[in-house]
PDB file of C-alpha atoms in Angstrom:
ATOM      1  CA  UNK W   6       8.807  14.965 -37.679  1.00  0.00           C
ATOM      2  CA  UNK W   7       6.605  17.553 -36.151  1.00  0.00           C
ATOM      3  CA  UNK W   8       2.929  17.029 -36.217  1.00  0.00           C
ATOM      4  CA  UNK W   9       1.002  20.526 -36.836  1.00  0.00           C
ATOM      5  CA  UNK W  10      -1.892  19.105 -35.048  1.00  0.00           C
ATOM      6  CA  UNK W  11      -0.081  18.969 -31.771  1.00  0.00           C
ATOM      7  CA  UNK W  12       1.885  22.102 -32.187  1.00  0.00           C
ATOM      8  CA  UNK W  13      -1.265  24.267 -32.258  1.00  0.00           C
ATOM      9  CA  UNK W  14      -2.288  24.308 -35.869  1.00  0.00           C
ATOM     10  CA  UNK W  15      -5.769  24.083 -37.069  1.00  0.00           C
ATOM     11  CA  UNK W  16      -7.252  20.272 -37.843  1.00  0.00           C
ATOM     12  CA  UNK W  17     -10.267  18.793 -38.839  1.00  0.00           C
ATOM     13  CA  UNK W  18     -10.572  15.247 -37.487  1.00  0.00           C
ATOM     14  CA  UNK W  19     -12.642  12.905 -39.210  1.00  0.00           C
ATOM     15  CA  UNK W  20     -13.757   9.727 -37.349  1.00  0.00           C
ATOM     16  CA  UNK W  21     -16.645   7.647 -36.294  1.00  0.00           C
ATOM     17  CA  UNK W  22     -18.809   8.981 -33.512  1.00  0.00           C
ATOM     18  CA  UNK W  23     -18.700   5.324 -31.624  1.00  0.00           C
ATOM     19  CA  UNK W  24     -15.053   5.628 -32.125  1.00  0.00           C
ATOM     20  CA  UNK W  25     -14.683   9.189 -30.526  1.00  0.00           C
ATOM     21  CA  UNK W  26     -16.868   8.047 -27.672  1.00  0.00           C
ATOM     22  CA  UNK W  27     -15.199   4.666 -26.973  1.00  0.00           C
ATOM     23  CA  UNK W  28     -12.189   7.006 -25.675  1.00  0.00           C
ATOM     24  CA  UNK W  29     -12.083   7.620 -21.912  1.00  0.00           C
ATOM     25  CA  UNK W  30     -11.340  11.116 -22.143  1.00  0.00           C
ATOM     26  CA  UNK W  31     -13.191  12.078 -25.788  1.00  0.00           C
ATOM     27  CA  UNK W  32     -13.188  15.890 -25.935  1.00  0.00           C
ATOM     28  CA  UNK W  33     -10.739  16.731 -23.176  1.00  0.00           C
ATOM     29  CA  UNK W  34      -9.035  19.843 -24.277  1.00  0.00           C
ATOM     30  CA  UNK W  35      -6.668  20.439 -26.180  1.00  0.00           C
ATOM     31  CA  UNK W  36      -9.009  18.073 -28.166  1.00  0.00           C
ATOM     32  CA  UNK W  37      -5.999  17.641 -30.937  1.00  0.00           C
ATOM     33  CA  UNK W  38      -3.388  16.482 -28.367  1.00  0.00           C
ATOM     34  CA  UNK W  39      -5.863  14.394 -26.320  1.00  0.00           C
ATOM     35  CA  UNK W  40      -7.058  12.444 -29.507  1.00  0.00           C
ATOM     36  CA  UNK W  41      -3.741  12.062 -30.762  1.00  0.00           C
ATOM     37  CA  UNK W  42      -2.362  10.386 -27.553  1.00  0.00           C
ATOM     38  CA  UNK W  43      -5.340   8.065 -27.033  1.00  0.00           C
ATOM     39  CA  UNK W  44      -5.204   7.141 -30.496  1.00  0.00           C
ATOM     40  CA  UNK W  45      -1.570   6.108 -30.456  1.00  0.00           C
ATOM     41  CA  UNK W  46      -2.581   4.082 -26.950  1.00  0.00           C
ATOM     42  CA  UNK W  47      -4.841   2.047 -29.252  1.00  0.00           C
ATOM     43  CA  UNK W  48      -2.967   1.779 -32.277  1.00  0.00           C
ATOM     44  CA  UNK W  49      -4.946   4.287 -34.358  1.00  0.00           C
ATOM     45  CA  UNK W  50      -3.336   5.805 -37.176  1.00  0.00           C
ATOM     46  CA  UNK W  51      -3.854   9.430 -37.766  1.00  0.00           C
ATOM     47  CA  UNK W  52      -3.612  10.960 -41.528  1.00  0.00           C
ATOM     48  CA  UNK W  53      -2.868  14.353 -41.807  1.00  0.00           C
ATOM     49  CA  UNK W  54      -3.959  16.735 -44.771  1.00  0.00           C
ATOM     50  CA  UNK W  55      -1.835  19.924 -44.744  1.00  0.00           C
ATOM     51  CA  UNK W  56      -4.000  22.886 -45.634  1.00  0.00           C
ATOM     52  CA  UNK W  57      -7.197  21.064 -46.437  1.00  0.00           C
ATOM     53  CA  UNK W  58      -9.376  23.051 -44.344  1.00  0.00           C
ATOM     54  CA  UNK W  59      -8.025  26.786 -44.167  1.00  0.00           C
ATOM     55  CA  UNK W  60      -9.237  28.849 -41.381  1.00  0.00           C
ATOM     56  CA  UNK W  61     -10.528  32.353 -42.418  1.00  0.00           C
ATOM     57  CA  UNK W  62      -8.234  35.257 -41.587  1.00  0.00           C
ATOM     58  CA  UNK W  63      -8.353  36.908 -38.291  1.00  0.00           C
ATOM     59  CA  UNK W  64      -6.946  40.054 -37.019  1.00  0.00           C
ATOM     60  CA  UNK W  65      -3.640  39.479 -35.102  1.00  0.00           C
ATOM     61  CA  UNK W  66      -4.054  39.463 -31.177  1.00  0.00           C
ATOM     62  CA  UNK W  67      -2.589  42.056 -28.972  1.00  0.00           C
ATOM     63  CA  UNK W  68       0.561  41.039 -27.221  1.00  0.00           C
ATOM     64  CA  UNK W  69      -1.364  40.925 -23.762  1.00  0.00           C
ATOM     65  CA  UNK W  70      -3.714  38.624 -25.724  1.00  0.00           C
ATOM     66  CA  UNK W  71      -1.378  36.606 -27.078  1.00  0.00           C
ATOM     67  CA  UNK W  72       0.518  35.951 -23.854  1.00  0.00           C
ATOM     68  CA  UNK W  73      -2.744  35.048 -22.140  1.00  0.00           C
ATOM     69  CA  UNK W  74      -3.836  32.575 -24.924  1.00  0.00           C
ATOM     70  CA  UNK W  75      -0.304  30.966 -24.534  1.00  0.00           C
ATOM     71  CA  UNK W  76      -0.610  30.772 -20.824  1.00  0.00           C
ATOM     72  CA  UNK W  77      -3.723  29.076 -21.307  1.00  0.00           C
ATOM     73  CA  UNK W  78      -2.759  26.489 -23.719  1.00  0.00           C
ATOM     74  CA  UNK W  79       0.202  25.473 -21.412  1.00  0.00           C
ATOM     75  CA  UNK W  80      -2.271  25.057 -18.470  1.00  0.00           C
ATOM     76  CA  UNK W  81      -4.416  22.630 -20.643  1.00  0.00           C
ATOM     77  CA  UNK W  82      -1.401  20.981 -21.725  1.00  0.00           C
ATOM     78  CA  UNK W  83       0.145  20.396 -18.383  1.00  0.00           C
ATOM     79  CA  UNK W  84      -3.409  19.435 -16.908  1.00  0.00           C
ATOM     80  CA  UNK W  85      -3.744  16.919 -19.703  1.00  0.00           C
ATOM     81  CA  UNK W  86      -0.838  15.024 -19.269  1.00  0.00           C
ATOM     82  CA  UNK W  87      -1.633  15.073 -15.506  1.00  0.00           C
ATOM     83  CA  UNK W  88      -4.962  13.827 -16.290  1.00  0.00           C
ATOM     84  CA  UNK W  89      -3.448  10.723 -18.591  1.00  0.00           C
ATOM     85  CA  UNK W  90      -0.572  10.271 -15.819  1.00  0.00           C
ATOM     86  CA  UNK W  91       1.954  10.917 -18.263  1.00  0.00           C
ATOM     87  CA  UNK W  92       5.421  11.851 -16.568  1.00  0.00           C
ATOM     88  CA  UNK W  93       7.831  12.099 -19.849  1.00  0.00           C
ATOM     89  CA  UNK W  94       7.231  14.542 -22.648  1.00  0.00           C
ATOM     90  CA  UNK W  95       9.882  14.178 -25.740  1.00  0.00           C
ATOM     91  CA  UNK W  96       9.831  17.468 -27.637  1.00  0.00           C
ATOM     92  CA  UNK W  97      10.205  17.696 -31.416  1.00  0.00           C
ATOM     93  CA  UNK W  98      13.583  18.845 -30.849  1.00  0.00           C
ATOM     94  CA  UNK W  99      14.642  15.631 -29.044  1.00  0.00           C
ATOM     95  CA  UNK W 100      14.388  17.594 -25.415  1.00  0.00           C
ATOM     96  CA  UNK W 101      12.710  15.983 -22.691  1.00  0.00           C
ATOM     97  CA  UNK W 102      10.205  17.886 -20.330  1.00  0.00           C
ATOM     98  CA  UNK W 103       9.583  15.884 -17.120  1.00  0.00           C
ATOM     99  CA  UNK W 104       6.283  15.905 -15.087  1.00  0.00           C
ATOM    100  CA  UNK W 105       6.840  13.383 -12.825  1.00  0.00           C
ATOM    101  CA  UNK W 106       8.550  13.006  -9.137  1.00  0.00           C
ATOM    102  CA  UNK W 107      11.717  14.542  -8.286  1.00  0.00           C
ATOM    103  CA  UNK W 108      13.799  14.917  -5.167  1.00  0.00           C
ATOM    104  CA  UNK W 109      11.714  17.446  -3.842  1.00  0.00           C
ATOM    105  CA  UNK W 110       8.484  15.684  -4.087  1.00  0.00           C
ATOM    106  CA  UNK W 111       7.265  12.288  -3.069  1.00  0.00           C
ATOM    107  CA  UNK W 112       7.460   9.269  -5.531  1.00  0.00           C
ATOM    108  CA  UNK W 113       4.646   8.518  -8.036  1.00  0.00           C
ATOM    109  CA  UNK W 114       2.979   5.414  -5.833  1.00  0.00           C
ATOM    110  CA  UNK W 115       2.045   4.790  -2.425  1.00  0.00           C
ATOM    111  CA  UNK W 116       2.521   1.811  -0.306  1.00  0.00           C
ATOM    112  CA  UNK W 117       3.533  -1.368  -1.569  1.00  0.00           C
ATOM    113  CA  UNK W 118       1.168  -4.110  -0.826  1.00  0.00           C
ATOM    114  CA  UNK W 119       1.660  -7.796  -1.316  1.00  0.00           C
ATOM    115  CA  UNK W 120       4.780  -6.838  -3.458  1.00  0.00           C
ATOM    116  CA  UNK W 121       2.525  -5.021  -5.937  1.00  0.00           C
ATOM    117  CA  UNK W 122       2.664  -1.372  -6.529  1.00  0.00           C
ATOM    118  CA  UNK W 123      -0.306   0.671  -7.673  1.00  0.00           C
ATOM    119  CA  UNK W 124       0.688   1.226 -10.937  1.00  0.00           C
ATOM    120  CA  UNK W 125       0.513  -2.548 -11.531  1.00  0.00           C
ATOM    121  CA  UNK W 126      -3.006  -2.609 -10.176  1.00  0.00           C
ATOM    122  CA  UNK W 127      -3.749  -0.271 -13.001  1.00  0.00           C
ATOM    123  CA  UNK W 128      -2.139  -2.036 -15.782  1.00  0.00           C
ATOM    124  CA  UNK W 129       0.869   0.264 -16.045  1.00  0.00           C
ATOM    125  CA  UNK W 130       4.629  -0.327 -15.359  1.00  0.00           C
ATOM    126  CA  UNK W 131       6.980   2.011 -13.457  1.00  0.00           C
ATOM    127  CA  UNK W 132       6.829   5.146 -14.208  1.00  0.00           C
ATOM    128  CA  UNK W 133       9.610   6.840 -16.133  1.00  0.00           C
ATOM    129  CA  UNK W 134      10.451   9.286 -13.448  1.00  0.00           C
ATOM    130  CA  UNK W 135      10.826   6.713 -10.935  1.00  0.00           C
ATOM    131  CA  UNK W 136      12.991   4.789 -12.798  1.00  0.00           C
ATOM    132  CA  UNK W 137      15.117   7.748 -13.310  1.00  0.00           C
ATOM    133  CA  UNK W 138      15.128   7.962  -9.513  1.00  0.00           C
ATOM    134  CA  UNK W 139      15.956   4.505  -9.071  1.00  0.00           C
ATOM    135  CA  UNK W 140      18.885   4.657 -11.323  1.00  0.00           C
ATOM    136  CA  UNK W 141      20.275   7.345 -10.024  1.00  0.00           C
ATOM    137  CA  UNK W 142      20.189   6.109  -6.500  1.00  0.00           C
ATOM    138  CA  UNK W 143      21.443   2.682  -7.607  1.00  0.00           C
ATOM    139  CA  UNK W 144      24.566   4.421  -9.028  1.00  0.00           C
ATOM    140  CA  UNK W 145      25.217   6.685  -6.059  1.00  0.00           C
ATOM    141  CA  UNK W 146      25.027   3.866  -3.484  1.00  0.00           C
ATOM    142  CA  UNK W 147      27.107   1.297  -5.873  1.00  0.00           C
ATOM    143  CA  UNK W 148      29.421   4.006  -6.295  1.00  0.00           C
ATOM    144  CA  UNK W 149      29.799   4.617  -2.496  1.00  0.00           C
ATOM    145  CA  UNK W 150      30.304   1.092  -1.629  1.00  0.00           C
ATOM    146  CA  UNK W 151      32.857   0.406  -4.224  1.00  0.00           C
ATOM    147  CA  UNK W 152      34.959   3.304  -3.040  1.00  0.00           C
ATOM    148  CA  UNK W 153      34.708   2.237   0.530  1.00  0.00           C
ATOM    149  CA  UNK W 154      35.862  -1.011  -0.444  1.00  0.00           C
ATOM    150  CA  UNK W 155      32.786  -2.857   0.917  1.00  0.00           C
ATOM    151  CA  UNK W 156      32.235  -6.436  -0.866  1.00  0.00           C
ATOM    152  CA  UNK W 157      28.699  -6.088  -2.700  1.00  0.00           C
ATOM    153  CA  UNK W 158      26.821  -7.741  -5.380  1.00  0.00           C
ATOM    154  CA  UNK W 159      23.266  -7.176  -7.217  1.00  0.00           C
ATOM    155  CA  UNK W 160      20.661  -9.471  -5.704  1.00  0.00           C
ATOM    156  CA  UNK W 161      17.125 -10.874  -6.657  1.00  0.00           C
ATOM    157  CA  UNK W 162      14.931  -9.140  -9.268  1.00  0.00           C
ATOM    158  CA  UNK W 163      17.956  -6.410  -9.903  1.00  0.00           C
ATOM    159  CA  UNK W 164      20.351  -8.786 -10.945  1.00  0.00           C
ATOM    160  CA  UNK W 165      17.562 -10.271 -13.133  1.00  0.00           C
ATOM    161  CA  UNK W 166      17.231  -7.148 -14.670  1.00  0.00           C
ATOM    162  CA  UNK W 167      20.834  -6.454 -15.467  1.00  0.00           C
ATOM    163  CA  UNK W 168      20.987  -9.895 -17.110  1.00  0.00           C
ATOM    164  CA  UNK W 169      18.067  -9.469 -19.077  1.00  0.00           C
ATOM    165  CA  UNK W 170      18.196  -5.918 -19.924  1.00  0.00           C
ATOM    166  CA  UNK W 171      21.349  -4.216 -18.171  1.00  0.00           C
ATOM    167  CA  UNK W 172      18.813  -2.150 -16.464  1.00  0.00           C
ATOM    168  CA  UNK W 173      16.200  -2.237 -13.742  1.00  0.00           C
ATOM    169  CA  UNK W 174      13.178  -4.701 -14.831  1.00  0.00           C
ATOM    170  CA  UNK W 175      10.430  -1.854 -16.109  1.00  0.00           C
ATOM    171  CA  UNK W 176       7.809  -2.753 -13.474  1.00  0.00           C
ATOM    172  CA  UNK W 177      10.243  -3.206 -10.232  1.00  0.00           C
ATOM    173  CA  UNK W 178       9.849  -0.636  -7.518  1.00  0.00           C
ATOM    174  CA  UNK W 179      13.068  -0.698  -5.785  1.00  0.00           C
ATOM    175  CA  UNK W 180      17.053  -2.089  -5.975  1.00  0.00           C
ATOM    176  CA  UNK W 181      18.258  -4.891  -4.026  1.00  0.00           C
ATOM    177  CA  UNK W 182      22.072  -5.474  -3.151  1.00  0.00           C
ATOM    178  CA  UNK W 183      23.925  -7.739  -1.034  1.00  0.00           C
ATOM    179  CA  UNK W 184      26.897  -6.955   0.886  1.00  0.00           C
ATOM    180  CA  UNK W 185      29.129  -8.733   3.458  1.00  0.00           C
ATOM    181  CA  UNK W 186      28.023  -7.562   7.019  1.00  0.00           C
ATOM    182  CA  UNK W 187      31.347  -7.254   8.044  1.00  0.00           C
ATOM    183  CA  UNK W 188      32.401  -4.675   5.542  1.00  0.00           C
ATOM    184  CA  UNK W 189      29.373  -2.468   6.883  1.00  0.00           C
ATOM    185  CA  UNK W 190      31.567  -0.152   9.114  1.00  0.00           C
ATOM    186  CA  UNK W 191      33.885   0.628   5.886  1.00  0.00           C
ATOM    187  CA  UNK W 192      31.171   2.837   4.398  1.00  0.00           C
ATOM    188  CA  UNK W 193      30.965   5.909   6.444  1.00  0.00           C
ATOM    189  CA  UNK W 194      27.043   6.478   5.744  1.00  0.00           C
ATOM    190  CA  UNK W 195      26.424   2.787   6.923  1.00  0.00           C
ATOM    191  CA  UNK W 196      28.591   2.924   9.895  1.00  0.00           C
ATOM    192  CA  UNK W 197      27.060   6.112  11.172  1.00  0.00           C
ATOM    193  CA  UNK W 198      23.355   4.633  10.856  1.00  0.00           C
ATOM    194  CA  UNK W 199      24.650   1.594  12.418  1.00  0.00           C
ATOM    195  CA  UNK W 200      26.030   3.567  15.442  1.00  0.00           C
ATOM    196  CA  UNK W 201      23.458   5.853  16.079  1.00  0.00           C
ATOM    197  CA  UNK W 202      20.469   4.179  14.865  1.00  0.00           C
ATOM    198  CA  UNK W 203      19.369   7.570  13.134  1.00  0.00           C
ATOM    199  CA  UNK W 204      19.108   8.372   9.280  1.00  0.00           C
ATOM    200  CA  UNK W 205      21.764  10.004   7.724  1.00  0.00           C
ATOM    201  CA  UNK W 206      21.472  12.584   4.591  1.00  0.00           C
ATOM    202  CA  UNK W 207      24.952  12.472   2.496  1.00  0.00           C
ATOM    203  CA  UNK W 208      25.950  15.483   0.654  1.00  0.00           C
ATOM    204  CA  UNK W 209      24.181  14.738  -2.581  1.00  0.00           C
ATOM    205  CA  UNK W 210      20.705  14.453  -0.712  1.00  0.00           C
ATOM    206  CA  UNK W 211      20.390  10.623  -0.626  1.00  0.00           C
ATOM    207  CA  UNK W 212      19.098   9.593   2.737  1.00  0.00           C
ATOM    208  CA  UNK W 213      20.474   6.260   4.523  1.00  0.00           C
ATOM    209  CA  UNK W 214      18.627   4.670   7.377  1.00  0.00           C
ATOM    210  CA  UNK W 215      18.093   1.329   8.882  1.00  0.00           C
ATOM    211  CA  UNK W 216      14.977  -0.329   7.632  1.00  0.00           C
ATOM    212  CA  UNK W 217      12.197  -0.671   9.950  1.00  0.00           C
ATOM    213  CA  UNK W 218      11.277  -4.336   8.596  1.00  0.00           C
ATOM    214  CA  UNK W 219      14.327  -5.878   9.878  1.00  0.00           C
ATOM    215  CA  UNK W 220      18.365  -6.053   9.950  1.00  0.00           C
ATOM    216  CA  UNK W 221      18.994  -4.382   6.652  1.00  0.00           C
ATOM    217  CA  UNK W 222      19.757  -0.751   5.490  1.00  0.00           C
ATOM    218  CA  UNK W 223      17.607   1.149   3.013  1.00  0.00           C
ATOM    219  CA  UNK W 224      19.029   4.280   0.595  1.00  0.00           C
ATOM    220  CA  UNK W 225      16.708   6.560  -0.349  1.00  0.00           C
ATOM    221  CA  UNK W 226      16.581   9.004  -3.296  1.00  0.00           C
ATOM    222  CA  UNK W 227      15.706  11.895  -1.027  1.00  0.00           C
ATOM    223  CA  UNK W 228      13.981  12.601   2.212  1.00  0.00           C
ATOM    224  CA  UNK W 229      10.654  13.581   0.302  1.00  0.00           C
ATOM    225  CA  UNK W 230      11.195  11.008  -2.371  1.00  0.00           C
ATOM    226  CA  UNK W 231      11.409   7.383  -0.835  1.00  0.00           C
ATOM    227  CA  UNK W 232      12.398   5.742  -4.007  1.00  0.00           C
ATOM    228  CA  UNK W 233      15.146   3.298  -2.662  1.00  0.00           C
ATOM    229  CA  UNK W 234      17.782   0.825  -2.614  1.00  0.00           C
ATOM    230  CA  UNK W 235      17.617  -2.129  -0.310  1.00  0.00           C
ATOM    231  CA  UNK W 236      21.248  -3.131   1.226  1.00  0.00           C
ATOM    232  CA  UNK W 237      21.357  -6.634   2.791  1.00  0.00           C
ATOM    233  CA  UNK W 238      23.986  -7.484   5.154  1.00  0.00           C
ATOM    234  CA  UNK W 239      24.859 -11.117   4.225  1.00  0.00           C
ATOM    235  CA  UNK W 240      27.386 -13.452   6.493  1.00  0.00           C
ATOM    236  CA  UNK W 241      29.030 -16.848   6.073  1.00  0.00           C
ATOM    237  CA  UNK W 242      28.129 -19.625   8.635  1.00  0.00           C
ATOM    238  CA  UNK W 243      29.810 -22.869   8.771  1.00  0.00           C
ATOM    239  CA  UNK W 244      29.741 -25.026   5.607  1.00  0.00           C
ATOM    240  CA  UNK W 245      30.352 -21.964   3.609  1.00  0.00           C
ATOM    241  CA  UNK W 246      26.509 -21.002   3.030  1.00  0.00           C
ATOM    242  CA  UNK W 247      25.685 -17.278   2.917  1.00  0.00           C
ATOM    243  CA  UNK W 248      22.942 -16.079   5.084  1.00  0.00           C
ATOM    244  CA  UNK W 249      21.298 -13.207   6.686  1.00  0.00           C
ATOM    245  CA  UNK W 250      19.173 -12.075   9.741  1.00  0.00           C
ATOM    246  CA  UNK W 251      16.001 -11.037   8.069  1.00  0.00           C
ATOM    247  CA  UNK W 252      13.939 -12.766   5.547  1.00  0.00           C
ATOM    248  CA  UNK W 253      10.850 -11.342   4.251  1.00  0.00           C
ATOM    249  CA  UNK W 254       9.343 -14.758   3.090  1.00  0.00           C
ATOM    250  CA  UNK W 255       9.840 -14.059  -0.699  1.00  0.00           C
ATOM    251  CA  UNK W 256      10.549 -17.155  -2.618  1.00  0.00           C
ATOM    252  CA  UNK W 257      13.681 -16.373  -3.886  1.00  0.00           C
ATOM    253  CA  UNK W 258      15.081 -15.118  -0.333  1.00  0.00           C
ATOM    254  CA  UNK W 259      17.205 -17.920   0.592  1.00  0.00           C
ATOM    255  CA  UNK W 260      20.824 -18.875   1.549  1.00  0.00           C
ATOM    256  CA  UNK W 261      23.253 -19.592  -0.971  1.00  0.00           C
ATOM    257  CA  UNK W 262      26.613 -20.909  -1.535  1.00  0.00           C
ATOM    258  CA  UNK W 263      29.514 -18.453  -0.710  1.00  0.00           C
ATOM    259  CA  UNK W 264      31.366 -19.733  -3.724  1.00  0.00           C
ATOM    260  CA  UNK W 265      29.239 -17.730  -5.987  1.00  0.00           C
ATOM    261  CA  UNK W 266      31.043 -14.640  -4.287  1.00  0.00           C
ATOM    262  CA  UNK W 267      34.588 -15.876  -4.769  1.00  0.00           C
ATOM    263  CA  UNK W 268      35.504 -14.186  -7.036  1.00  0.00           C
ATOM    264  CA  UNK W 269      32.825 -11.818  -7.586  1.00  0.00           C
ATOM    265  CA  UNK W 270      31.911 -10.811 -11.020  1.00  0.00           C
ATOM    266  CA  UNK W 271      30.375  -8.254 -12.915  1.00  0.00           C
ATOM    267  CA  UNK W 272      27.466  -7.012 -15.256  1.00  0.00           C
ATOM    268  CA  UNK W 273      26.266  -3.840 -16.856  1.00  0.00           C
ATOM    269  CA  UNK W 274      23.545  -2.295 -14.721  1.00  0.00           C
ATOM    270  CA  UNK W 275      21.818   1.179 -15.110  1.00  0.00           C
ATOM    271  CA  UNK W 276      24.646   2.661 -17.154  1.00  0.00           C
ATOM    272  CA  UNK W 277      27.616   1.459 -14.952  1.00  0.00           C
ATOM    273  CA  UNK W 278      29.336  -1.870 -14.355  1.00  0.00           C
ATOM    274  CA  UNK W 279      28.093  -3.546 -11.352  1.00  0.00           C
ATOM    275  CA  UNK W 280      29.391  -6.141  -8.868  1.00  0.00           C
ATOM    276  CA  UNK W 281      27.318  -9.362  -9.244  1.00  0.00           C
ATOM    277  CA  UNK W 282      27.862 -13.306  -8.567  1.00  0.00           C
ATOM    278  CA  UNK W 283      30.412 -14.977 -10.654  1.00  0.00           C
ATOM    279  CA  UNK W 284      27.928 -17.097 -12.511  1.00  0.00           C
ATOM    280  CA  UNK W 285      24.490 -14.904 -12.595  1.00  0.00           C
ATOM    281  CA  UNK W 286      22.687 -17.456 -14.371  1.00  0.00           C
ATOM    282  CA  UNK W 287      23.202 -20.292 -12.002  1.00  0.00           C
ATOM    283  CA  UNK W 288      22.820 -17.895  -9.160  1.00  0.00           C
ATOM    284  CA  UNK W 289      19.556 -16.573 -10.388  1.00  0.00           C
ATOM    285  CA  UNK W 290      18.293 -20.467 -11.162  1.00  0.00           C
ATOM    286  CA  UNK W 291      19.371 -21.265  -7.621  1.00  0.00           C
ATOM    287  CA  UNK W 292      17.058 -18.790  -6.246  1.00  0.00           C
ATOM    288  CA  UNK W 293      13.982 -18.423  -8.654  1.00  0.00           C
ATOM    289  CA  UNK W 294      14.048 -21.760 -10.427  1.00  0.00           C
ATOM    290  CA  UNK W 295      15.358 -22.815 -13.997  1.00  0.00           C
ATOM    291  CA  UNK W 296      14.389 -20.524 -16.698  1.00  0.00           C
ATOM    292  CA  UNK W 297      14.046 -17.718 -14.481  1.00  0.00           C
ATOM    293  CA  UNK W 298      15.942 -15.186 -16.769  1.00  0.00           C
ATOM    294  CA  UNK W 299      13.771 -16.359 -20.011  1.00  0.00           C
ATOM    295  CA  UNK W 300      10.235 -16.112 -18.154  1.00  0.00           C
ATOM    296  CA  UNK W 301       9.656 -12.850 -16.788  1.00  0.00           C
ATOM    297  CA  UNK W 302       6.808 -12.437 -14.380  1.00  0.00           C
ATOM    298  CA  UNK W 303       5.494  -9.900 -11.723  1.00  0.00           C
ATOM    299  CA  UNK W 304       6.663 -10.358  -8.041  1.00  0.00           C
ATOM    300  CA  UNK W 305       3.372 -11.861  -7.031  1.00  0.00           C
ATOM    301  CA  UNK W 306       1.507 -13.545  -9.487  1.00  0.00           C
ATOM    302  CA  UNK W 307      -1.424 -14.373  -7.540  1.00  0.00           C
ATOM    303  CA  UNK W 308      -2.417 -10.522  -7.235  1.00  0.00           C
ATOM    304  CA  UNK W 309      -1.619  -9.528 -11.004  1.00  0.00           C
ATOM    305  CA  UNK W 310       0.040 -11.615 -13.853  1.00  0.00           C
ATOM    306  CA  UNK W 311       2.114 -10.183 -16.519  1.00  0.00           C
ATOM    307  CA  UNK W 312       0.109 -11.863 -19.249  1.00  0.00           C
ATOM    308  CA  UNK W 313      -2.718  -9.332 -18.193  1.00  0.00           C
ATOM    309  CA  UNK W 314      -0.532  -6.611 -19.629  1.00  0.00           C
ATOM    310  CA  UNK W 315       1.405  -8.478 -22.182  1.00  0.00           C
ATOM    311  CA  UNK W 316      -0.924 -10.512 -24.695  1.00  0.00           C
ATOM    312  CA  UNK W 317       2.208 -12.722 -26.061  1.00  0.00           C
ATOM    313  CA  UNK W 318       3.565 -13.916 -22.504  1.00  0.00           C
TER     314      UNK W 318
END
């Protein structure tokens, strides 16, 4: 139901002074919206008393005055959401209004250090606009690989998210996909990058390039927005073990038996059916250890642990 206090109707808020000034932004305008948002994050419940304190009648504003008031209210609202770091607004009619990143803007966070993005250090999870961009990029890349006949599968934390949620882990910042190195020439975008060494932008605005950190590829949401899918070329060495040429020192970054990929299986992920190892649980426990699916944790617990943000974990 629509809340009149948040739609610009007059309101009287009764609360203790110490509670008001315990909020980080106690008197930020528009005050009713600001207080309602901060109260909801603290679990406070607001009791609305319609028409309990009616305002004295005022003469109607002129059309120009009404326009100026509406523009000022919109600007205050936009500034409030930016101050709070809110990226997605669900309107009373169910429509969504985005305030975060897009293809034309940079992503919402800077360089990831020690596998820990800035938002985790602030006690937040991945902004919804960034998750939206990651999902779009993942769907696009998976479709391109499938159409080209490239053998591929979800890797690492992306496979964990697929098995747990059918989606990206809510604090993740990229998507990982493994593929057979010998199949790279089958995908025209990967073949162009491998041949020229230069980034290639496809017709839908996704940017394919060779990663600077080693022998793998990266597909960005756009030239401006560097949210990305990492593509890891694996190959079989004698003995039926899958390996690759670049290892970044992550605990789960290990060789594994090719039998996990013969045949490939499938799993729901970001709204599509994605290729996966044929025994996802065994594959994940081989890489992460027993109980990996049931025991979520941030990428680098030495920097920040999930228990700091989720009290019962």
